[in-house]
Structures are given as C-alpha cells and as structure tokens.
Short mmCIF file of C-alpha atoms and ligand atoms in Angstrom, two decimals:
data_model
loop_
_atom_site.label_atom_id
_atom_site.label_comp_id
_atom_site.label_asym_id
_atom_site.label_seq_id
_atom_site.Cartn_x
_atom_site.Cartn_y
_atom_site.Cartn_z
CA UNK P 210 -14.97 21.23 40.41
CA UNK P 211 -15.54 18.88 37.52
CA UNK P 212 -13.13 18.11 34.71
CA UNK P 213 -15.53 19.76 32.29
CA UNK P 214 -15.19 23.03 34.21
CA UNK P 215 -11.42 22.61 34.29
CA UNK P 216 -10.41 21.46 30.82
CA UNK P 217 -6.91 20.04 30.77
CA UNK P 218 -4.49 22.05 28.65
CA UNK P 219 -3.24 19.84 25.87
CA UNK P 220 0.26 20.42 24.57
CA UNK P 221 0.44 21.49 20.91
CA UNK P 222 0.47 18.42 18.63
CA UNK P 223 3.58 17.71 16.58
CA UNK P 224 3.87 20.21 13.70
CA UNK P 225 5.11 18.27 10.69
CA UNK P 226 8.19 20.14 9.46
CA UNK P 227 9.78 19.98 12.92
CA UNK P 228 9.40 16.37 13.95
CA UNK P 229 10.66 13.11 12.57
CA UNK P 230 8.62 10.15 11.39
CA UNK P 231 8.26 8.23 14.66
CA UNK P 232 7.22 11.34 16.59
CA UNK P 233 4.65 12.23 13.95
CA UNK P 234 3.34 8.68 13.76
CA UNK P 235 2.63 8.71 17.50
CA UNK P 236 1.38 12.29 17.87
CA UNK P 237 -0.01 13.70 14.60
CA UNK P 238 -3.80 13.84 14.73
CA UNK P 239 -3.76 12.56 18.32
CA UNK P 240 -5.05 15.32 20.58
CA UNK P 241 -5.69 14.54 24.23
CA UNK P 242 -9.37 14.61 25.02
CA UNK P 243 -10.01 18.22 26.09
CA UNK P 244 -12.68 17.20 28.61
CA UNK P 245 -11.23 14.10 30.30
CA UNK P 246 -7.56 14.40 29.37
CA UNK P 247 -7.66 10.89 27.88
CA UNK P 248 -4.37 10.33 26.08
CA UNK P 249 -6.03 8.01 23.57
CA UNK P 250 -8.99 9.49 21.73
CA UNK P 251 -12.39 7.93 22.42
CA UNK P 252 -14.17 6.14 19.57
CA UNK P 253 -16.96 8.44 18.47
CA UNK P 254 -19.68 6.07 17.30
CA UNK P 255 -22.46 8.62 16.97
CA UNK P 256 -23.72 8.91 13.41
CA UNK P 257 -25.29 12.32 14.01
CA UNK P 258 -24.42 15.42 16.01
CA UNK P 259 -26.81 17.80 17.80
CA UNK P 260 -27.54 21.27 16.45
CA UNK P 261 -28.48 24.24 18.67
CA UNK P 262 -30.57 25.77 15.90
CA UNK P 263 -31.16 24.77 12.29
CA UNK P 264 -27.81 24.53 10.50
CA UNK P 265 -25.87 25.33 13.71
CA UNK P 266 -24.17 22.18 15.03
CA UNK P 267 -22.72 22.26 18.53
CA UNK P 268 -19.23 21.55 17.18
CA UNK P 269 -17.85 21.02 13.69
CA UNK P 270 -19.67 17.73 13.02
CA UNK P 271 -23.15 17.10 11.60
CA UNK P 272 -23.33 13.61 10.14
CA UNK P 273 -20.69 10.90 10.26
CA UNK P 274 -20.49 10.12 6.51
CA UNK P 275 -19.45 13.73 5.89
CA UNK P 276 -16.89 13.74 8.71
CA UNK P 277 -16.33 12.40 12.19
CA UNK P 278 -13.65 12.91 14.86
CA UNK P 279 -11.84 9.56 14.39
CA UNK P 280 -11.66 9.83 10.61
CA UNK P 281 -10.50 13.46 10.86
CA UNK P 282 -7.70 12.52 13.24
CA UNK P 283 -6.61 9.60 11.08
CA UNK P 284 -6.61 11.84 7.99
CA UNK P 285 -4.44 14.41 9.81
CA UNK P 286 -1.94 11.69 10.70
CA UNK P 287 -1.78 10.42 7.10
CA UNK P 288 -1.26 13.96 5.78
CA UNK P 289 1.63 14.47 8.22
CA UNK P 290 3.32 11.17 7.34
CA UNK P 291 2.98 11.71 3.57
CA UNK P 292 4.19 15.35 3.76
CA UNK P 293 0.83 16.49 2.41
CA UNK P 294 -1.50 19.38 3.24
CA UNK P 295 -4.59 17.17 2.96
CA UNK P 296 -5.60 13.53 3.28
CA UNK P 297 -8.89 11.69 2.94
CA UNK P 298 -9.79 8.21 4.17
CA UNK P 299 -12.00 5.76 2.28
CA UNK P 300 -13.62 2.42 3.03
CA UNK P 301 -10.89 0.54 1.08
CA UNK P 302 -7.90 1.09 -1.18
CA UNK P 303 -10.19 0.20 -4.08
CA UNK P 304 -12.73 2.86 -3.04
CA UNK P 305 -9.86 5.37 -3.01
CA UNK P 306 -9.00 4.42 -6.60
CA UNK P 307 -12.68 4.64 -7.57
CA UNK P 308 -13.08 8.13 -6.06
CA UNK P 309 -10.04 9.45 -7.91
CA UNK P 310 -11.15 7.93 -11.22
CA UNK P 311 -14.66 9.31 -10.64
CA UNK P 312 -13.19 12.79 -10.39
CA UNK P 313 -12.30 12.61 -14.12
CA UNK P 314 -14.72 13.87 -16.74
CA UNK P 315 -16.16 11.37 -19.23
CA UNK P 316 -13.84 11.10 -22.22
CA UNK P 317 -10.68 11.42 -20.10
CA UNK P 318 -7.65 9.22 -20.73
CA UNK P 319 -5.29 7.66 -18.17
CA UNK P 320 -1.82 6.16 -18.67
CA UNK P 321 -1.01 3.41 -16.18
CA UNK P 322 1.91 1.10 -15.47
CA UNK P 323 1.02 -2.45 -16.59
CA UNK P 324 1.54 -4.44 -13.45
CA UNK P 325 -0.87 -2.68 -11.15
CA UNK P 326 -2.72 -4.51 -8.39
CA UNK P 327 -5.28 -6.86 -10.00
CA UNK P 328 -8.25 -4.96 -8.50
CA UNK P 329 -6.93 -1.67 -9.87
CA UNK P 330 -6.61 -3.31 -13.29
CA UNK P 331 -10.18 -4.60 -12.95
CA UNK P 332 -11.49 -1.13 -12.06
CA UNK P 333 -9.61 0.51 -14.95
CA UNK P 334 -10.77 -1.99 -17.57
CA UNK P 335 -14.25 -2.94 -16.37
CA UNK P 336 -15.61 0.07 -14.45
CA UNK P 337 -13.81 3.21 -15.64
CA UNK P 338 -14.34 2.12 -19.25
CA UNK P 339 -18.11 2.11 -18.72
CA UNK P 340 -17.87 5.80 -17.67
CA UNK P 341 -15.95 6.46 -20.87
CA UNK P 342 -12.61 6.87 -19.10
CA UNK P 343 -9.99 4.95 -21.09
CA UNK P 344 -6.77 3.56 -19.68
CA UNK P 345 -3.61 2.70 -21.65
CA UNK P 346 -1.22 0.31 -19.89
CA UNK P 347 2.53 0.36 -20.44
CA UNK P 348 5.30 -1.80 -18.95
CA UNK P 349 7.87 0.93 -19.73
CA UNK P 350 6.28 4.20 -18.63
CA UNK P 351 9.56 6.07 -18.17
CA UNK P 352 10.43 5.46 -21.83
CA UNK P 353 7.13 5.87 -23.63
CA UNK P 354 5.12 8.33 -21.55
CA UNK P 355 5.55 11.19 -24.05
CA UNK P 356 4.24 9.03 -26.91
CA UNK P 357 1.24 7.84 -24.89
CA UNK P 358 0.02 11.26 -23.79
CA UNK P 359 -3.01 12.50 -25.75
CA UNK P 360 -4.86 15.82 -25.51
CA UNK P 361 -7.45 14.13 -23.26
CA UNK P 362 -4.87 12.49 -20.92
CA UNK P 363 -5.61 13.69 -17.39
CA UNK P 364 -3.87 11.21 -15.10
CA UNK P 365 -0.76 9.04 -14.89
CA UNK P 366 -1.10 6.03 -12.55
CA UNK P 367 2.05 4.57 -11.06
CA UNK P 368 2.52 1.73 -8.59
CA UNK P 369 6.06 1.82 -7.27
CA UNK P 370 6.95 -0.82 -6.29
CA UNK P 371 4.48 -2.62 -8.50
CA UNK P 372 2.45 -5.58 -7.35
CA UNK P 373 3.71 -8.34 -7.54
CA UNK P 374 6.94 -7.84 -9.54
CA UNK P 375 8.42 -5.08 -7.36
CA UNK P 376 9.37 -2.94 -10.34
CA UNK P 377 10.15 0.67 -9.49
CA UNK P 378 9.38 3.80 -11.47
CA UNK P 379 11.45 6.97 -11.28
CA UNK P 380 8.59 9.18 -10.09
CA UNK P 381 10.42 12.48 -10.66
CA UNK P 382 11.23 11.53 -14.26
CA UNK P 383 7.59 10.70 -15.11
CA UNK P 384 6.14 13.65 -13.14
CA UNK P 385 8.33 16.21 -14.87
CA UNK P 386 7.01 15.11 -18.30
CA UNK P 387 3.41 14.81 -17.06
CA UNK P 388 3.49 18.29 -15.55
CA UNK P 389 4.61 19.85 -18.84
CA UNK P 390 1.20 18.71 -20.15
CA UNK P 391 -0.77 19.68 -17.02
CA UNK P 392 -1.37 16.00 -16.16
CA UNK P 393 -1.63 14.79 -12.55
CA UNK P 394 0.50 11.90 -11.30
CA UNK P 395 -0.90 9.39 -8.81
CA UNK P 396 1.40 6.97 -6.99
CA UNK P 397 0.08 3.88 -5.20
CA UNK P 398 2.49 3.66 -2.25
CA UNK P 399 0.83 0.65 -0.62
CA UNK P 400 3.85 -1.68 -0.90
CA UNK P 401 6.26 0.64 0.88
CA UNK P 402 4.17 2.78 3.24
CA UNK P 403 4.99 6.43 3.97
CA UNK P 404 7.88 5.33 6.20
CA UNK P 405 9.92 4.07 3.26
CA UNK P 406 8.76 6.41 0.48
CA UNK P 407 7.00 9.78 0.22
CA UNK P 408 5.93 10.12 -3.45
CA UNK P 409 4.84 13.77 -3.10
CA UNK P 410 8.47 14.66 -2.32
CA UNK P 411 9.41 13.18 -5.72
CA UNK P 412 6.88 15.20 -7.73
CA UNK P 413 3.69 13.10 -7.48
CA UNK P 414 0.42 15.01 -7.06
CA UNK P 415 -1.56 12.34 -5.21
CA UNK P 416 -0.36 9.40 -3.13
CA UNK P 417 -2.79 6.56 -2.45
CA UNK P 418 -2.72 3.63 -0.04
CA UNK P 419 -4.56 0.50 0.69
CA UNK P 420 -4.49 1.24 4.44
CA UNK P 421 -5.49 -2.42 4.81
CA UNK P 422 -1.79 -3.23 4.39
CA UNK P 423 1.21 -1.60 6.13
CA UNK P 424 -0.51 1.48 7.54
CA UNK P 425 -2.99 -0.48 9.63
CA UNK P 426 -0.53 -3.36 9.75
CA UNK P 427 -2.54 -5.89 11.73
CA UNK P 428 -4.74 -7.51 9.07
CA UNK P 429 -7.94 -6.47 10.81
CA UNK P 430 -9.14 -3.38 8.91
CA UNK P 431 -10.02 -2.77 5.25
CA UNK P 432 -9.47 0.91 4.46
CA UNK P 433 -7.84 3.31 2.01
CA UNK P 434 -6.43 6.84 1.91
CA UNK P 435 -5.29 9.52 -0.51
CA UNK P 436 -3.00 12.48 0.31
CA UNK P 437 -2.13 15.56 -1.78
CA UNK P 438 -1.39 19.29 -1.60
CA UNK P 439 -3.83 20.92 -4.02
CA UNK P 440 -6.74 22.84 -2.54
CA UNK P 441 -8.91 22.44 -5.67
CA UNK P 442 -8.28 18.69 -5.63
CA UNK P 443 -9.26 18.65 -1.95
CA UNK P 444 -12.53 20.36 -2.73
CA UNK P 445 -13.36 17.88 -5.51
CA UNK P 446 -12.32 14.72 -3.64
CA UNK P 447 -14.01 15.78 -0.40
CA UNK P 448 -17.20 16.31 -2.36
CA UNK P 449 -16.91 12.83 -3.91
CA UNK P 450 -15.96 11.20 -0.59
CA UNK P 451 -19.28 12.42 0.81
CA UNK P 452 -21.35 12.01 -2.37
CA UNK P 453 -20.22 8.44 -3.09
CA UNK P 454 -20.14 7.60 0.61
CA UNK P 455 -17.44 4.91 0.52
CA UNK P 456 -16.13 5.99 3.93
CA UNK P 457 -14.55 4.03 6.80
CA UNK P 458 -16.35 3.61 10.11
CA UNK P 459 -15.22 5.52 13.19
CA UNK P 460 -14.09 2.21 14.71
CA UNK P 461 -11.97 1.27 11.68
CA UNK P 462 -10.49 4.79 11.57
CA UNK P 463 -9.54 4.45 15.23
CA UNK P 464 -8.01 0.99 14.72
CA UNK P 465 -6.03 2.08 11.65
CA UNK P 466 -4.80 5.14 13.54
CA UNK P 467 -3.62 2.91 16.37
CA UNK P 468 -1.84 0.66 13.85
CA UNK P 469 -0.17 3.62 12.18
CA UNK P 470 1.53 4.65 15.44
CA UNK P 471 3.98 1.74 15.13
CA UNK P 472 4.46 1.88 11.37
CA UNK P 473 8.12 2.92 11.56
CA UNK P 474 8.99 0.00 13.86
CA UNK P 475 7.13 -2.53 11.72
CA UNK P 476 8.47 -1.20 8.41
CA UNK P 477 12.07 -1.45 9.68
CA UNK P 478 11.63 -5.04 10.88
CA UNK P 479 9.83 -6.09 7.69
CA UNK P 480 12.63 -4.63 5.55
CA UNK P 481 15.29 -6.39 7.62
CA UNK P 482 13.47 -9.70 7.21
CA UNK P 483 12.81 -9.23 3.49
CA UNK P 484 16.45 -8.33 2.82
CA UNK P 485 17.66 -11.45 4.58
CA UNK P 486 15.16 -13.69 2.73
CA UNK P 487 15.89 -12.06 -0.64
CA UNK P 488 19.60 -12.76 -0.15
CA UNK P 489 18.92 -16.39 0.81
CA UNK P 490 16.66 -16.87 -2.23
CA UNK P 491 19.24 -15.31 -4.53
CA UNK P 492 21.78 -17.88 -3.34
CA UNK P 493 19.41 -20.84 -3.71
CA UNK P 494 19.72 -23.24 -6.66
CA UNK P 495 15.92 -23.70 -6.51
CA UNK P 496 15.20 -20.11 -7.51
CA UNK P 497 15.17 -18.69 -11.05
CA UNK P 498 14.99 -14.99 -10.17
CA UNK P 499 14.30 -12.72 -7.20
CA UNK P 500 12.43 -9.41 -7.41
CA UNK P 501 13.54 -7.19 -4.53
CA UNK P 502 14.59 -3.56 -5.03
CA UNK P 503 16.86 -3.67 -1.96
CA UNK P 504 19.25 -6.16 -3.62
CA UNK P 505 22.24 -4.58 -5.39
CA UNK P 506 21.56 -7.00 -8.29
CA UNK P 507 18.05 -5.54 -8.82
CA UNK P 508 17.66 -3.44 -12.00
CA UNK P 509 15.77 -0.97 -9.78
CA UNK P 510 18.39 -0.71 -7.00
CA UNK P 511 19.54 2.74 -8.17
CA UNK P 512 15.96 4.06 -7.99
CA UNK P 513 15.47 2.58 -4.51
CA UNK P 514 18.65 4.33 -3.42
CA UNK P 515 17.33 7.76 -4.36
CA UNK P 516 13.59 7.30 -3.78
CA UNK P 517 13.37 5.19 -0.61
CA UNK P 518 14.41 6.08 2.93
CA UNK P 519 18.03 4.90 3.32
CA UNK P 520 17.59 2.83 0.12
CA UNK P 521 15.33 0.42 2.04
CA UNK P 522 13.73 -2.35 -0.06
CA UNK P 523 10.53 -2.68 2.01
CA UNK P 524 8.92 -5.87 3.30
CA UNK P 525 7.64 -7.30 0.00
CA UNK P 526 9.44 -9.50 -2.50
CA UNK P 527 8.60 -12.05 -5.17
CA UNK P 528 10.56 -14.85 -6.79
CA UNK P 529 10.30 -17.42 -9.57
CA UNK P 530 10.68 -20.94 -8.27
CA UNK P 531 12.10 -23.86 -10.30
CA UNK P 532 9.46 -26.47 -11.10
CA UNK P 533 6.68 -24.28 -12.48
CA UNK P 534 3.28 -23.59 -11.01
CA UNK P 535 3.13 -26.88 -9.07
CA UNK P 536 6.33 -26.03 -7.22
CA UNK P 537 5.00 -22.53 -6.47
CA UNK P 538 1.84 -23.98 -4.97
CA UNK P 539 3.76 -26.64 -3.03
CA UNK P 540 6.09 -23.98 -1.62
CA UNK P 541 3.15 -22.00 -0.25
CA UNK P 542 1.71 -25.13 1.36
CA UNK P 543 5.01 -26.21 2.90
CA UNK P 544 5.85 -23.04 4.83
CA UNK P 545 5.19 -23.33 8.54
CA UNK P 546 5.37 -19.68 9.65
CA UNK P 547 4.30 -17.96 6.44
CA UNK P 548 0.55 -18.33 5.94
CA UNK P 549 -0.83 -19.00 2.46
CA UNK P 550 -3.13 -16.00 2.04
CA UNK P 551 -3.81 -12.91 -0.02
CA UNK P 552 -3.09 -9.41 1.33
CA UNK P 553 0.18 -8.12 2.75
CA UNK P 554 1.79 -5.66 5.09
CA UNK P 555 0.62 -7.21 8.38
CA UNK P 556 2.72 -8.21 11.37
CA UNK P 557 2.43 -11.84 10.24
CA UNK P 558 4.28 -13.18 7.18
CA UNK P 559 2.26 -14.33 4.17
CA UNK P 560 2.89 -16.10 0.86
CA UNK P 561 0.75 -16.44 -2.26
CA UNK P 562 0.86 -17.35 -5.96
CA UNK P 563 -0.27 -14.17 -7.80
CA UNK P 564 -0.97 -15.90 -11.16
CA UNK P 565 -3.59 -18.10 -9.48
CA UNK P 566 -4.75 -15.73 -6.73
CA UNK P 567 -4.44 -11.92 -6.61
CA UNK P 568 -3.77 -11.53 -10.35
CA UNK P 569 -5.82 -14.44 -11.73
CA UNK P 570 -8.28 -12.00 -13.33
CA UNK P 571 -5.64 -10.63 -15.72
CA UNK P 572 -5.33 -12.63 -18.97
CA UNK P 573 -2.18 -14.81 -18.99
CA UNK P 574 -0.61 -13.02 -21.97
CA UNK P 575 -0.92 -9.63 -20.28
CA UNK P 576 0.23 -11.08 -16.97
CA UNK P 577 3.36 -12.58 -18.48
CA UNK P 578 4.30 -9.34 -20.26
CA UNK P 579 4.30 -7.78 -16.79
CA UNK P 580 6.43 -10.65 -15.40
CA UNK P 581 3.63 -12.45 -13.54
CA UNK P 582 4.46 -16.03 -14.53
CA UNK P 583 2.74 -19.11 -13.10
CA UNK P 584 5.86 -19.92 -11.07
CA UNK P 585 5.95 -16.53 -9.32
CA UNK P 586 5.57 -16.56 -5.54
CA UNK P 587 4.86 -13.33 -3.65
CA UNK P 588 6.14 -12.97 -0.10
CA UNK P 589 5.00 -10.45 2.51
CA UNK P 590 7.48 -10.37 5.36
CA UNK P 591 6.06 -9.71 8.78
CA UNK P 592 7.89 -8.85 11.97
CA UNK P 593 8.66 -12.35 13.27
CA UNK P 594 12.31 -13.27 13.88
CA UNK P 595 14.58 -13.08 10.85
CA UNK P 596 16.31 -16.44 11.39
CA UNK P 597 13.01 -18.30 11.85
CA UNK P 598 11.58 -16.83 8.65
CA UNK P 599 14.70 -17.60 6.64
CA UNK P 600 14.80 -21.20 7.87
CA UNK P 601 11.11 -21.61 7.01
CA UNK P 602 11.63 -20.38 3.43
CA UNK P 603 14.64 -22.63 2.90
CA UNK P 604 12.92 -25.79 4.17
CA UNK P 605 9.80 -25.09 2.07
CA UNK P 606 11.95 -24.52 -1.04
CA UNK P 607 13.69 -27.82 -0.50
CA UNK P 608 10.38 -29.68 -0.25
CA UNK P 609 8.67 -27.82 -3.08
CA UNK P 610 11.43 -28.11 -5.65
CA UNK P 611 13.16 -31.36 -4.81
CA UNK P 612 9.81 -32.94 -3.99
CA UNK P 613 9.25 -36.33 -2.45
CA UNK P 614 11.98 -38.70 -3.63
CA UNK P 615 11.06 -42.20 -4.78
CA UNK P 616 13.17 -44.80 -2.99
CA UNK P 617 14.57 -47.93 -4.65
CA UNK P 618 11.61 -50.07 -3.60
CA UNK P 619 9.19 -47.52 -5.07
CA UNK P 620 7.98 -46.04 -1.77
CA UNK P 621 7.87 -42.30 -1.26
CA UNK P 622 10.65 -41.10 1.03
CA UNK P 623 11.08 -37.86 2.89
CA UNK P 624 13.32 -35.16 1.45
CA UNK P 625 16.13 -35.89 3.81
CA UNK P 626 16.02 -32.52 5.55
CA UNK P 627 14.36 -33.90 8.65
CA UNK P 628 11.44 -31.49 8.34
CA UNK P 629 8.87 -33.57 6.51
C1 PLP N 207 -1.00 -2.11 -4.33
C2 PLP N 207 -2.45 -2.19 -3.94
N1 PLP N 207 -3.25 -1.16 -4.18
C3 PLP N 207 -4.56 -1.19 -3.86
C4 PLP N 207 -5.14 -2.31 -3.29
C5 PLP N 207 -6.62 -2.33 -2.98
O1 PLP N 207 -6.80 -2.17 -1.60
P1 PLP N 207 -8.08 -2.75 -0.79
O2 PLP N 207 -7.95 -4.23 -0.76
O3 PLP N 207 -7.94 -2.09 0.56
O4 PLP N 207 -9.29 -2.30 -1.53
C6 PLP N 207 -4.32 -3.41 -3.01
C7 PLP N 207 -4.90 -4.62 -2.40
O5 PLP N 207 -4.29 -5.65 -2.32
C8 PLP N 207 -2.94 -3.35 -3.36
O6 PLP N 207 -2.13 -4.39 -3.13
#
C-alpha cells in the first residue's frame, strides 16, 4: 500500500487564540504534507496547476501569481502572528506600500509621520503624487492629527518605531481620532516585528512589514507583507496583489516562512544586545544622544511600556556621535563585528549613516526636522554575543571620536587602546 493510498493524518495546526507566539511561529501555516507526511512543506515551484475541465482546477490553485501553496502558508503564519484574520505577501516592503497606496482613489489625502523609511517617503512624494494622492507629513502626529484631517483624508501612515530616529507613536491615541472620521490607520511594524508589537491590538487597521528585515531575519530574501481584519479590504488588496503582480516567489515565501519560525528567539536576543549597547552609548562621553525606546531616559519609554511586549525596546537604535559626519563615517568603518551596510533585522549586526545612505534622498532641511542629522549612526543589533558587540562599539567609538593622535615628532600614533 502506497503512502498516497494511506494519507497520514495531520494533527490540527495551532489555532491562534489558544497558543503563544513561539508555538504559532513554528506551527501556523505549516501543515504536514498530506501525501508524504513531510514535516516541512515542499517548495512548490510550478507556475501553473492542472485543470480537469475548463475552469475546474484539481485543487485550489490555478496560476502562481494569483496564489500558490508556499505563499498561502506564509500568509497564514503572518496573520496568526499579527493577530489578524488576513495577510498578504508581496515582493518587497515597498511593493506592500505601493499596493496599499494604489487602493486609494485619485484625489485621496494621506497623513504620514515625517521620519518614515526613505523609500516610503520617495513613494509618497514621487509616485503617489503622480496618481493625485497627496501626502502631508508631520513630526507630531499625536498633537496635530485633527487639524491635518481633510474631507478627502483616507489613510494615516505611522512608523512606530520610526526609521532611523526610533520615535514611537501612541497608536491607540491616533487611531481613535482617525476612526471618528472613518479613516484607516496603517502601521509599519518593520523595526519591531510581530514578536515585540502587534499594532492591530492597539487599534490599527493594517500592519505592514518589510519581511526582508526581522521576519525573514537572515538577510537573504526581499519580501513584504500586510495584515488586517477587514473583509472588504481583503477583497480589494487581494485584487491588487494579483492585478499589479508584485508577488514573492514560492522559494522566497518558503525561505521567509522558515526564518519566521525562529523570530521570537532572534527578537529576544536582538533586544538584549541593543539594550546593553544603548546603555553603554548613553554612558560614553563620545555620544551626544541615544535613540532607544527601551531606555528609561527615552521620551518614548512610557509608550514602549504599554505598546511593546514586556516593554521591550527591539533590536534597533541610533545615536549622534561627537565629531560630526566624519566621526559617524569613521565609526562605521572601525567596527569589526558590525558590518557597514544598509538593511536591518538580520542575525548579523549592521551599522550605517542614514543621512548619507538610507535617507540621503530626503532634503537635509526635512531630514534634520525629523532628527536625521549628519552625525547620526543607525545600529541594527544581531544575535551575536552581547559582550563582543559592546566591546566592538566601544573600541570603534574611541577610534572614531578621539581619532589618530599626533605624537610630539609629528608622526601619527595609535589611539592607545591597543586595537588599532
Ligand atoms: C521601516 C521600513 N519599511 C519599509 C521598508 C521597505 O522594505 P523593502 O526594502 O523590503 O522594500 C524598509 C526598508 O528598509 C524599512 O526599513
């Protein structure tokens, strides 16, 4: 008797209200293969699926842009982790943003926090505008949202924490005003991941992610996702997902789903490392200011306490270094474990200078209003050992700020920390 004749009974997969995060991360959207019993789903590379008669596919799939088994399973997992009824995956975080903005009618208005990811800012100002969707940016959305709402306002866009200044927004406060006007609230949760924050639980209508970051977590997939509860929204966004076609491959969906299964472990380690580094930076004479919502000195600490799991600060932080832009650049070149690179949320630690890299496209004046000064360094903490990371930051600070000392005879000398 073959396996096909004797399908293996698969246990029911984790229903979301019953199980905790780690259990859901491992099991949600992860059925055993009903034919072979494989515990890990196969990668379904087929672009098309056979039909027994016209319009009658063998199973539920017809064509892989519309849906495929790996993307479906990944979407189920994201929905479970974000406490949502529905989730959709896209080919990047930016494609997710584009699909949501495309769902707005021409003439719509959006209110957005100022310090959004540079690519989001670019889409809002250079692409949405050409479809006659206008965006107003504000650095103080909790205070001035009521004044900024117009009859044609359809969406509020929040990044909390924001990129790269780690500012938090009280989602519930903004959502309760938006909802009085029938306006939807979108929260970009990329910096925290669903392990640390679930925006839908705080009143948001849509949560979006660059899956490229924490959810995949291994810096080897570019992907995005949106999760929400509304059926009408699901109908509209599913239509656009297929019509625009900015979808992830089956292989990327499978990889990102594999990454997601360890999200809780990675997010805990990254937070532990970031907390330790933020404290060390705060105590350093070479640092002007530290942006990290997990520090009691942060102006956003009280929001982190109520909005984040156990008040966790997440794995991202930024700081202003003494010595201006040159010191910021030198710092990023002097780290030995942290790699100078864009992106974030991977197992490996990264550093970058947003004013010259991820946010270079935003005019300086606008950047500085949002706190993105030339001396700002952004740090993505990975899951290496805490003490090694802290030592690396401290030695790089010493070299970047103190710089090479000129000895009495005019020759350049090392910094005296033995690490040159
Ligand atoms: C907060 C945030 N949102 C969205 C994006 C865009 O995601 P992707 O690069 O996957 O298009 C990024 C990318 O860095 C980001 O940091």
